[in-house]
Amino acid sequence: MTLTSLPTITAFERSPDRGRGLARDMRARWALEEVGQAYEVRLVSFAAMKQPAHTALHPFGQIPTYEEDGLRLFESGAIVLHIAERHAGLLPGEANARARAIAWMFAALNTVEPPILERSMAALFEKDKPWYAERQPVLEERVHTRLGELSRHLGDADWLDGAFSAGDLLMVTVLRRLESSGLLDQYPALSAYIARGAARPAYQRAFEAQLAVFTGKPAG
Ligand code: GTB
């Protein structure tokens, strides 16, 4: 009998989001839960992330990483794509629909996430700078541009392109970063979209598992 080990991801030992599920291990956890793949989690401290044992896995010394027999991956988008390609449930079978779902994965990470990140980084690290008051409205406007476009595309559909896909998984995690900002208030379709994603049983399991790391109480 051959024993195959479970895929292992890394996550914060103590997430700065205090269990709100905003760190990017949530993307890998949610994808694994959607496809029904059991997995293990190795928790790493900020200090350990910068040590050779971890930078051998992740050149930038971050989480998440993903390891399975013969494969080591970093970048949450690459990890989700890998999981989606190896299992049914996150990408359509039909070639053109599959290509479009992958385009939405790139759109989430490459078009929608950058202005959201830039705004939150400025709010975190530049509040005391003389340019902050002038710059922040500009950064917010860039976020609004993307939210307006995304909301128009979504219309009254449940998901970005037909059935739920890895594109929606990434987009929901990207948008969740804005939840406490108030910026989503004028986009009820996007708030409903995030809520739809977060209501999925796989999301709930992933969320509970990362929360359990923070509270120290086992999930479920
Ligand atoms: N592009 C990479 C990916 O998508 O995997 C980015 C990975 C990344 O930024 N990882 C972060 C990290 O390891 C954790 S998720 N940071 C440690 C370091 O760089 O030293 C980013 C994150 C952190 C905290 C919150 N929060 O508190 O709300 C949200 C998101």
PDB file of C-alpha atoms and ligand atoms in Angstrom:
ATOM      1  CA  MET A   1       0.000   0.000   0.000  1.00  0.00           C
ATOM      2  CA  THR A   2       1.330   3.469  -0.885  1.00  0.00           C
ATOM      3  CA  LEU A   3       0.715   6.200   1.632  1.00  0.00           C
ATOM      4  CA  THR A   4       0.304   9.594  -0.009  1.00  0.00           C
ATOM      5  CA  SER A   5       0.699  12.620   2.210  1.00  0.00           C
ATOM      6  CA  LEU A   6      -1.877  15.377   2.269  1.00  0.00           C
ATOM      7  CA  PRO A   7      -1.107  18.742   0.676  1.00  0.00           C
ATOM      8  CA  THR A   8       0.285  21.164   3.245  1.00  0.00           C
ATOM      9  CA  ILE A   9      -0.222  24.910   3.224  1.00  0.00           C
ATOM     10  CA  THR A  10       1.358  27.525   5.435  1.00  0.00           C
ATOM     11  CA  ALA A  11      -0.502  30.214   7.384  1.00  0.00           C
ATOM     12  CA  PHE A  12       0.283  32.859   9.982  1.00  0.00           C
ATOM     13  CA  GLU A  13       0.932  31.479  13.442  1.00  0.00           C
ATOM     14  CA  ARG A  14      -0.728  34.674  14.667  1.00  0.00           C
ATOM     15  CA  SER A  15      -2.541  36.547  11.926  1.00  0.00           C
ATOM     16  CA  PRO A  16      -2.582  40.338  12.234  1.00  0.00           C
ATOM     17  CA  ASP A  17      -6.206  40.235  11.058  1.00  0.00           C
ATOM     18  CA  ARG A  18      -7.139  38.534  14.362  1.00  0.00           C
ATOM     19  CA  GLY A  19      -9.114  35.758  12.685  1.00  0.00           C
ATOM     20  CA  ARG A  20     -11.071  37.846  10.192  1.00  0.00           C
ATOM     21  CA  GLY A  21      -9.935  35.572   7.372  1.00  0.00           C
ATOM     22  CA  LEU A  22      -8.264  38.335   5.380  1.00  0.00           C
ATOM     23  CA  ALA A  23      -4.821  36.748   5.079  1.00  0.00           C
ATOM     24  CA  ARG A  24      -4.175  34.927   1.854  1.00  0.00           C
ATOM     25  CA  ASP A  25      -4.034  31.414   3.273  1.00  0.00           C
ATOM     26  CA  MET A  26      -7.845  31.783   3.250  1.00  0.00           C
ATOM     27  CA  ARG A  27      -7.773  31.493  -0.568  1.00  0.00           C
ATOM     28  CA  ALA A  28      -5.931  28.173  -0.480  1.00  0.00           C
ATOM     29  CA  ARG A  29      -8.079  26.858   2.378  1.00  0.00           C
ATOM     30  CA  TRP A  30     -11.313  27.822   0.590  1.00  0.00           C
ATOM     31  CA  ALA A  31     -10.190  26.262  -2.714  1.00  0.00           C
ATOM     32  CA  LEU A  32      -9.211  23.013  -0.972  1.00  0.00           C
ATOM     33  CA  GLU A  33     -12.547  22.937   0.857  1.00  0.00           C
ATOM     34  CA  GLU A  34     -14.499  23.591  -2.378  1.00  0.00           C
ATOM     35  CA  VAL A  35     -12.937  20.572  -4.084  1.00  0.00           C
ATOM     36  CA  GLY A  36     -13.120  18.356  -0.998  1.00  0.00           C
ATOM     37  CA  GLN A  37      -9.374  17.875  -0.674  1.00  0.00           C
ATOM     38  CA  ALA A  38      -8.171  17.306   2.895  1.00  0.00           C
ATOM     39  CA  TYR A  39      -5.050  19.281   3.783  1.00  0.00           C
ATOM     40  CA  GLU A  40      -2.659  20.104   6.546  1.00  0.00           C
ATOM     41  CA  VAL A  41      -1.603  23.522   7.759  1.00  0.00           C
ATOM     42  CA  ARG A  42       1.832  24.456   9.043  1.00  0.00           C
ATOM     43  CA  LEU A  43       1.776  27.662  11.053  1.00  0.00           C
ATOM     44  CA  VAL A  44       4.724  30.026  10.749  1.00  0.00           C
ATOM     45  CA  SER A  45       5.751  33.062  12.744  1.00  0.00           C
ATOM     46  CA  PHE A  46       6.853  36.320  11.091  1.00  0.00           C
ATOM     47  CA  ALA A  47      10.432  35.511  12.108  1.00  0.00           C
ATOM     48  CA  ALA A  48      10.320  31.958  10.738  1.00  0.00           C
ATOM     49  CA  MET A  49       8.954  33.232   7.416  1.00  0.00           C
ATOM     50  CA  LYS A  50      12.251  34.973   6.755  1.00  0.00           C
ATOM     51  CA  GLN A  51      14.413  31.952   7.634  1.00  0.00           C
ATOM     52  CA  PRO A  52      15.992  29.732   4.974  1.00  0.00           C
ATOM     53  CA  ALA A  53      13.658  26.808   5.687  1.00  0.00           C
ATOM     54  CA  HIS A  54      10.727  28.981   4.598  1.00  0.00           C
ATOM     55  CA  THR A  55      12.393  31.131   1.936  1.00  0.00           C
ATOM     56  CA  ALA A  56      13.351  27.883   0.199  1.00  0.00           C
ATOM     57  CA  LEU A  57       9.595  27.489  -0.306  1.00  0.00           C
ATOM     58  CA  HIS A  58       8.695  31.137  -0.747  1.00  0.00           C
ATOM     59  CA  PRO A  59      11.349  33.461  -2.189  1.00  0.00           C
ATOM     60  CA  PHE A  60       9.621  36.499  -0.673  1.00  0.00           C
ATOM     61  CA  GLY A  61       9.289  34.998   2.788  1.00  0.00           C
ATOM     62  CA  GLN A  62       5.494  35.090   2.921  1.00  0.00           C
ATOM     63  CA  ILE A  63       2.469  32.873   3.364  1.00  0.00           C
ATOM     64  CA  PRO A  64       0.744  30.973   1.873  1.00  0.00           C
ATOM     65  CA  THR A  65       2.833  28.186   0.401  1.00  0.00           C
ATOM     66  CA  TYR A  66       1.608  24.831  -0.849  1.00  0.00           C
ATOM     67  CA  GLU A  67       3.437  21.511  -0.817  1.00  0.00           C
ATOM     68  CA  GLU A  68       2.418  18.144  -2.100  1.00  0.00           C
ATOM     69  CA  ASP A  69       4.365  15.151  -3.406  1.00  0.00           C
ATOM     70  CA  GLY A  70       7.010  16.570  -5.727  1.00  0.00           C
ATOM     71  CA  LEU A  71       5.587  20.107  -5.869  1.00  0.00           C
ATOM     72  CA  ARG A  72       6.228  23.286  -3.930  1.00  0.00           C
ATOM     73  CA  LEU A  73       4.247  26.396  -4.810  1.00  0.00           C
ATOM     74  CA  PHE A  74       3.907  29.966  -3.613  1.00  0.00           C
ATOM     75  CA  GLU A  75       1.507  32.806  -4.639  1.00  0.00           C
ATOM     76  CA  SER A  76      -2.104  32.319  -3.637  1.00  0.00           C
ATOM     77  CA  GLY A  77      -3.328  32.697  -7.230  1.00  0.00           C
ATOM     78  CA  ALA A  78      -0.994  29.960  -8.486  1.00  0.00           C
ATOM     79  CA  ILE A  79      -2.030  27.729  -5.594  1.00  0.00           C
ATOM     80  CA  VAL A  80      -5.743  28.203  -6.312  1.00  0.00           C
ATOM     81  CA  LEU A  81      -5.176  27.616 -10.041  1.00  0.00           C
ATOM     82  CA  HIS A  82      -3.243  24.432  -9.309  1.00  0.00           C
ATOM     83  CA  ILE A  83      -6.003  23.116  -7.043  1.00  0.00           C
ATOM     84  CA  ALA A  84      -8.648  24.100  -9.611  1.00  0.00           C
ATOM     85  CA  GLU A  85      -6.806  22.336 -12.429  1.00  0.00           C
ATOM     86  CA  ARG A  86      -6.304  19.113 -10.472  1.00  0.00           C
ATOM     87  CA  HIS A  87      -9.849  18.757  -9.152  1.00  0.00           C
ATOM     88  CA  ALA A  88     -13.370  19.245 -10.444  1.00  0.00           C
ATOM     89  CA  GLY A  89     -15.464  22.088  -9.083  1.00  0.00           C
ATOM     90  CA  LEU A  90     -13.568  25.334  -9.537  1.00  0.00           C
ATOM     91  CA  LEU A  91     -13.162  25.633 -13.312  1.00  0.00           C
ATOM     92  CA  PRO A  92     -15.672  24.818 -16.056  1.00  0.00           C
ATOM     93  CA  GLY A  93     -14.939  21.814 -18.277  1.00  0.00           C
ATOM     94  CA  GLU A  94     -15.744  23.638 -21.512  1.00  0.00           C
ATOM     95  CA  ALA A  95     -12.541  25.202 -22.867  1.00  0.00           C
ATOM     96  CA  ASN A  96     -13.790  28.727 -23.555  1.00  0.00           C
ATOM     97  CA  ALA A  97     -15.663  29.008 -20.267  1.00  0.00           C
ATOM     98  CA  ARG A  98     -12.549  27.728 -18.503  1.00  0.00           C
ATOM     99  CA  ALA A  99     -10.394  30.374 -20.188  1.00  0.00           C
ATOM    100  CA  ARG A 100     -12.851  33.069 -19.116  1.00  0.00           C
ATOM    101  CA  ALA A 101     -12.864  31.834 -15.508  1.00  0.00           C
ATOM    102  CA  ILE A 102      -9.049  32.012 -15.514  1.00  0.00           C
ATOM    103  CA  ALA A 103      -9.292  35.546 -16.930  1.00  0.00           C
ATOM    104  CA  TRP A 104     -11.413  36.450 -13.879  1.00  0.00           C
ATOM    105  CA  MET A 105      -8.716  35.005 -11.607  1.00  0.00           C
ATOM    106  CA  PHE A 106      -6.207  37.350 -13.220  1.00  0.00           C
ATOM    107  CA  ALA A 107      -8.675  40.235 -13.081  1.00  0.00           C
ATOM    108  CA  ALA A 108      -9.161  39.728  -9.345  1.00  0.00           C
ATOM    109  CA  LEU A 109      -5.428  39.708  -8.601  1.00  0.00           C
ATOM    110  CA  ASN A 110      -4.124  42.000 -11.303  1.00  0.00           C
ATOM    111  CA  THR A 111      -6.844  44.591 -11.898  1.00  0.00           C
ATOM    112  CA  VAL A 112      -9.054  44.782  -8.806  1.00  0.00           C
ATOM    113  CA  GLU A 113      -6.662  43.936  -5.964  1.00  0.00           C
ATOM    114  CA  PRO A 114      -3.866  46.473  -6.704  1.00  0.00           C
ATOM    115  CA  PRO A 115      -5.878  49.671  -6.076  1.00  0.00           C
ATOM    116  CA  ILE A 116      -7.493  48.073  -2.995  1.00  0.00           C
ATOM    117  CA  LEU A 117      -4.083  47.152  -1.611  1.00  0.00           C
ATOM    118  CA  GLU A 118      -2.541  50.501  -2.433  1.00  0.00           C
ATOM    119  CA  ARG A 119      -5.297  52.279  -0.544  1.00  0.00           C
ATOM    120  CA  SER A 120      -5.055  50.054   2.519  1.00  0.00           C
ATOM    121  CA  MET A 121      -1.234  50.218   2.565  1.00  0.00           C
ATOM    122  CA  ALA A 122      -1.413  54.023   2.501  1.00  0.00           C
ATOM    123  CA  ALA A 123      -3.960  53.985   5.336  1.00  0.00           C
ATOM    124  CA  LEU A 124      -1.726  51.665   7.356  1.00  0.00           C
ATOM    125  CA  PHE A 125       1.682  53.184   6.737  1.00  0.00           C
ATOM    126  CA  GLU A 126       1.320  56.744   5.431  1.00  0.00           C
ATOM    127  CA  LYS A 127      -1.237  58.357   7.744  1.00  0.00           C
ATOM    128  CA  ASP A 128       1.417  60.565   9.331  1.00  0.00           C
ATOM    129  CA  LYS A 129       2.856  61.717   6.005  1.00  0.00           C
ATOM    130  CA  PRO A 130       2.195  65.253   4.700  1.00  0.00           C
ATOM    131  CA  TRP A 131       0.795  63.928   1.427  1.00  0.00           C
ATOM    132  CA  TYR A 132      -1.695  61.509   2.977  1.00  0.00           C
ATOM    133  CA  ALA A 133      -4.764  63.807   3.088  1.00  0.00           C
ATOM    134  CA  GLU A 134      -4.350  64.691  -0.580  1.00  0.00           C
ATOM    135  CA  ARG A 135      -3.441  61.218  -1.789  1.00  0.00           C
ATOM    136  CA  GLN A 136      -6.091  59.133  -0.037  1.00  0.00           C
ATOM    137  CA  PRO A 137      -9.083  60.505  -2.028  1.00  0.00           C
ATOM    138  CA  VAL A 138      -7.167  59.750  -5.233  1.00  0.00           C
ATOM    139  CA  LEU A 139      -6.574  56.167  -4.103  1.00  0.00           C
ATOM    140  CA  GLU A 140     -10.219  55.820  -3.069  1.00  0.00           C
ATOM    141  CA  GLU A 141     -11.358  57.069  -6.466  1.00  0.00           C
ATOM    142  CA  ARG A 142      -9.272  54.357  -8.146  1.00  0.00           C
ATOM    143  CA  VAL A 143     -10.968  51.740  -5.984  1.00  0.00           C
ATOM    144  CA  HIS A 144     -14.396  53.202  -6.836  1.00  0.00           C
ATOM    145  CA  THR A 145     -13.600  53.023 -10.536  1.00  0.00           C
ATOM    146  CA  ARG A 146     -12.995  49.273 -10.308  1.00  0.00           C
ATOM    147  CA  LEU A 147     -15.935  48.650  -7.980  1.00  0.00           C
ATOM    148  CA  GLY A 148     -18.283  50.504 -10.329  1.00  0.00           C
ATOM    149  CA  GLU A 149     -17.053  48.548 -13.328  1.00  0.00           C
ATOM    150  CA  LEU A 150     -17.235  45.238 -11.499  1.00  0.00           C
ATOM    151  CA  SER A 151     -20.707  45.985 -10.171  1.00  0.00           C
ATOM    152  CA  ARG A 152     -21.925  46.878 -13.680  1.00  0.00           C
ATOM    153  CA  HIS A 153     -20.491  43.637 -15.034  1.00  0.00           C
ATOM    154  CA  LEU A 154     -22.067  41.553 -12.300  1.00  0.00           C
ATOM    155  CA  GLY A 155     -25.494  43.176 -12.694  1.00  0.00           C
ATOM    156  CA  ASP A 156     -27.994  40.863 -11.034  1.00  0.00           C
ATOM    157  CA  ALA A 157     -26.004  37.685 -11.754  1.00  0.00           C
ATOM    158  CA  ASP A 158     -24.878  35.482  -8.895  1.00  0.00           C
ATOM    159  CA  TRP A 159     -21.334  34.968 -10.180  1.00  0.00           C
ATOM    160  CA  LEU A 160     -18.956  36.637 -12.617  1.00  0.00           C
ATOM    161  CA  ASP A 161     -19.381  34.234 -15.530  1.00  0.00           C
ATOM    162  CA  GLY A 162     -21.999  31.526 -15.130  1.00  0.00           C
ATOM    163  CA  ALA A 163     -21.340  29.032 -12.357  1.00  0.00           C
ATOM    164  CA  PHE A 164     -19.180  29.795  -9.303  1.00  0.00           C
ATOM    165  CA  SER A 165     -15.502  29.427 -10.224  1.00  0.00           C
ATOM    166  CA  ALA A 166     -11.975  30.040  -8.965  1.00  0.00           C
ATOM    167  CA  GLY A 167     -12.407  33.551 -10.415  1.00  0.00           C
ATOM    168  CA  ASP A 168     -15.227  34.227  -7.952  1.00  0.00           C
ATOM    169  CA  LEU A 169     -13.248  32.663  -5.117  1.00  0.00           C
ATOM    170  CA  LEU A 170     -10.367  35.070  -5.660  1.00  0.00           C
ATOM    171  CA  MET A 171     -12.604  38.067  -6.352  1.00  0.00           C
ATOM    172  CA  VAL A 172     -14.591  37.566  -3.139  1.00  0.00           C
ATOM    173  CA  THR A 173     -11.407  37.333  -1.069  1.00  0.00           C
ATOM    174  CA  VAL A 174     -10.051  40.472  -2.743  1.00  0.00           C
ATOM    175  CA  LEU A 175     -13.258  42.453  -2.101  1.00  0.00           C
ATOM    176  CA  ARG A 176     -13.494  41.299   1.516  1.00  0.00           C
ATOM    177  CA  ARG A 177     -10.477  43.486   2.243  1.00  0.00           C
ATOM    178  CA  LEU A 178     -12.848  46.489   1.829  1.00  0.00           C
ATOM    179  CA  GLU A 179     -15.504  45.274   4.240  1.00  0.00           C
ATOM    180  CA  SER A 180     -14.681  47.676   7.048  1.00  0.00           C
ATOM    181  CA  SER A 181     -13.862  50.613   4.750  1.00  0.00           C
ATOM    182  CA  GLY A 182     -17.387  51.794   3.908  1.00  0.00           C
ATOM    183  CA  LEU A 183     -16.381  51.861   0.227  1.00  0.00           C
ATOM    184  CA  LEU A 184     -18.693  48.980  -0.615  1.00  0.00           C
ATOM    185  CA  ASP A 185     -21.767  50.776   0.729  1.00  0.00           C
ATOM    186  CA  GLN A 186     -22.757  52.198  -2.641  1.00  0.00           C
ATOM    187  CA  TYR A 187     -22.452  48.796  -4.367  1.00  0.00           C
ATOM    188  CA  PRO A 188     -25.201  46.570  -2.944  1.00  0.00           C
ATOM    189  CA  ALA A 189     -24.686  44.043  -5.752  1.00  0.00           C
ATOM    190  CA  LEU A 190     -21.063  43.592  -4.688  1.00  0.00           C
ATOM    191  CA  SER A 191     -21.953  43.323  -1.007  1.00  0.00           C
ATOM    192  CA  ALA A 192     -24.519  40.644  -1.903  1.00  0.00           C
ATOM    193  CA  TYR A 193     -21.892  38.910  -4.068  1.00  0.00           C
ATOM    194  CA  ILE A 194     -19.415  38.794  -1.163  1.00  0.00           C
ATOM    195  CA  ALA A 195     -22.160  37.504   1.149  1.00  0.00           C
ATOM    196  CA  ARG A 196     -23.032  34.778  -1.395  1.00  0.00           C
ATOM    197  CA  GLY A 197     -19.417  33.661  -1.490  1.00  0.00           C
ATOM    198  CA  ALA A 198     -19.060  33.751   2.279  1.00  0.00           C
ATOM    199  CA  ALA A 199     -22.265  31.718   2.685  1.00  0.00           C
ATOM    200  CA  ARG A 200     -20.836  28.770   0.763  1.00  0.00           C
ATOM    201  CA  PRO A 201     -20.265  25.803   3.080  1.00  0.00           C
ATOM    202  CA  ALA A 202     -16.677  25.450   1.837  1.00  0.00           C
ATOM    203  CA  TYR A 203     -15.976  29.087   2.690  1.00  0.00           C
ATOM    204  CA  GLN A 204     -17.481  28.601   6.138  1.00  0.00           C
ATOM    205  CA  ARG A 205     -15.283  25.575   6.833  1.00  0.00           C
ATOM    206  CA  ALA A 206     -12.190  27.440   5.671  1.00  0.00           C
ATOM    207  CA  PHE A 207     -13.121  30.488   7.735  1.00  0.00           C
ATOM    208  CA  GLU A 208     -13.737  28.448  10.883  1.00  0.00           C
ATOM    209  CA  ALA A 209     -10.404  26.656  10.453  1.00  0.00           C
ATOM    210  CA  GLN A 210      -8.399  29.880  10.189  1.00  0.00           C
ATOM    211  CA  LEU A 211     -10.378  31.414  13.066  1.00  0.00           C
ATOM    212  CA  ALA A 212      -9.548  28.401  15.235  1.00  0.00           C
ATOM    213  CA  VAL A 213      -5.852  29.226  14.794  1.00  0.00           C
ATOM    214  CA  PHE A 214      -6.493  32.630  16.297  1.00  0.00           C
ATOM    215  CA  THR A 215      -8.813  31.579  19.122  1.00  0.00           C
ATOM    216  CA  GLY A 216      -6.894  28.404  19.896  1.00  0.00           C
ATOM    217  CA  LYS A 217     -10.202  26.494  19.935  1.00  0.00           C
ATOM    218  CA  PRO A 218     -10.629  23.669  17.416  1.00  0.00           C
ATOM    219  CA  ALA A 219     -12.948  24.433  14.462  1.00  0.00           C
ATOM    220  CA  GLY A 220     -16.434  22.909  14.413  1.00  0.00           C
TER     221      GLY A 220
HETATM  222  N1  GTB B   1       1.004  37.880  -3.821  1.00  0.00           N
HETATM  223  C1  GTB B   1       1.156  37.034  -2.668  1.00  0.00           C
HETATM  224  C2  GTB B   1       0.040  35.978  -2.669  1.00  0.00           C
HETATM  225  O1  GTB B   1      -1.037  36.262  -3.212  1.00  0.00           O
HETATM  226  O2  GTB B   1       0.252  34.864  -2.158  1.00  0.00           O
HETATM  227  C3  GTB B   1       1.105  37.901  -1.416  1.00  0.00           C
HETATM  228  C4  GTB B   1       1.354  37.097  -0.175  1.00  0.00           C
HETATM  229  C5  GTB B   1       1.287  37.969   1.072  1.00  0.00           C
HETATM  230  O3  GTB B   1       1.165  39.223   0.977  1.00  0.00           O
HETATM  231  N2  GTB B   1       1.332  37.322   2.212  1.00  0.00           N
HETATM  232  C6  GTB B   1       1.272  38.035   3.473  1.00  0.00           C
HETATM  233  C7  GTB B   1       2.545  37.795   4.249  1.00  0.00           C
HETATM  234  O4  GTB B   1       3.050  36.700   4.305  1.00  0.00           O
HETATM  235  C8  GTB B   1       0.108  37.519   4.292  1.00  0.00           C
HETATM  236  S1  GTB B   1      -1.443  37.841   3.524  1.00  0.00           S
HETATM  237  N3  GTB B   1       3.054  38.847   4.893  1.00  0.00           N
HETATM  238  C9  GTB B   1       4.220  38.743   5.729  1.00  0.00           C
HETATM  239  C10 GTB B   1       5.401  39.440   5.144  1.00  0.00           C
HETATM  240  O5  GTB B   1       5.349  39.877   3.973  1.00  0.00           O
HETATM  241  O6  GTB B   1       6.389  39.546   5.869  1.00  0.00           O
HETATM  242  C11 GTB B   1      -1.499  39.656   3.582  1.00  0.00           C
HETATM  243  C12 GTB B   1      -2.356  40.150   4.708  1.00  0.00           C
HETATM  244  C13 GTB B   1      -1.803  40.374   5.935  1.00  0.00           C
HETATM  245  C14 GTB B   1      -2.585  40.890   6.942  1.00  0.00           C
HETATM  246  C15 GTB B   1      -3.923  41.191   6.687  1.00  0.00           C
HETATM  247  N4  GTB B   1      -4.726  41.752   7.731  1.00  0.00           N
HETATM  248  O7  GTB B   1      -4.267  41.892   8.873  1.00  0.00           O
HETATM  249  O8  GTB B   1      -5.905  42.103   7.468  1.00  0.00           O
HETATM  250  C16 GTB B   1      -4.479  40.960   5.443  1.00  0.00           C
HETATM  251  C17 GTB B   1      -3.671  40.430   4.442  1.00  0.00           C
END
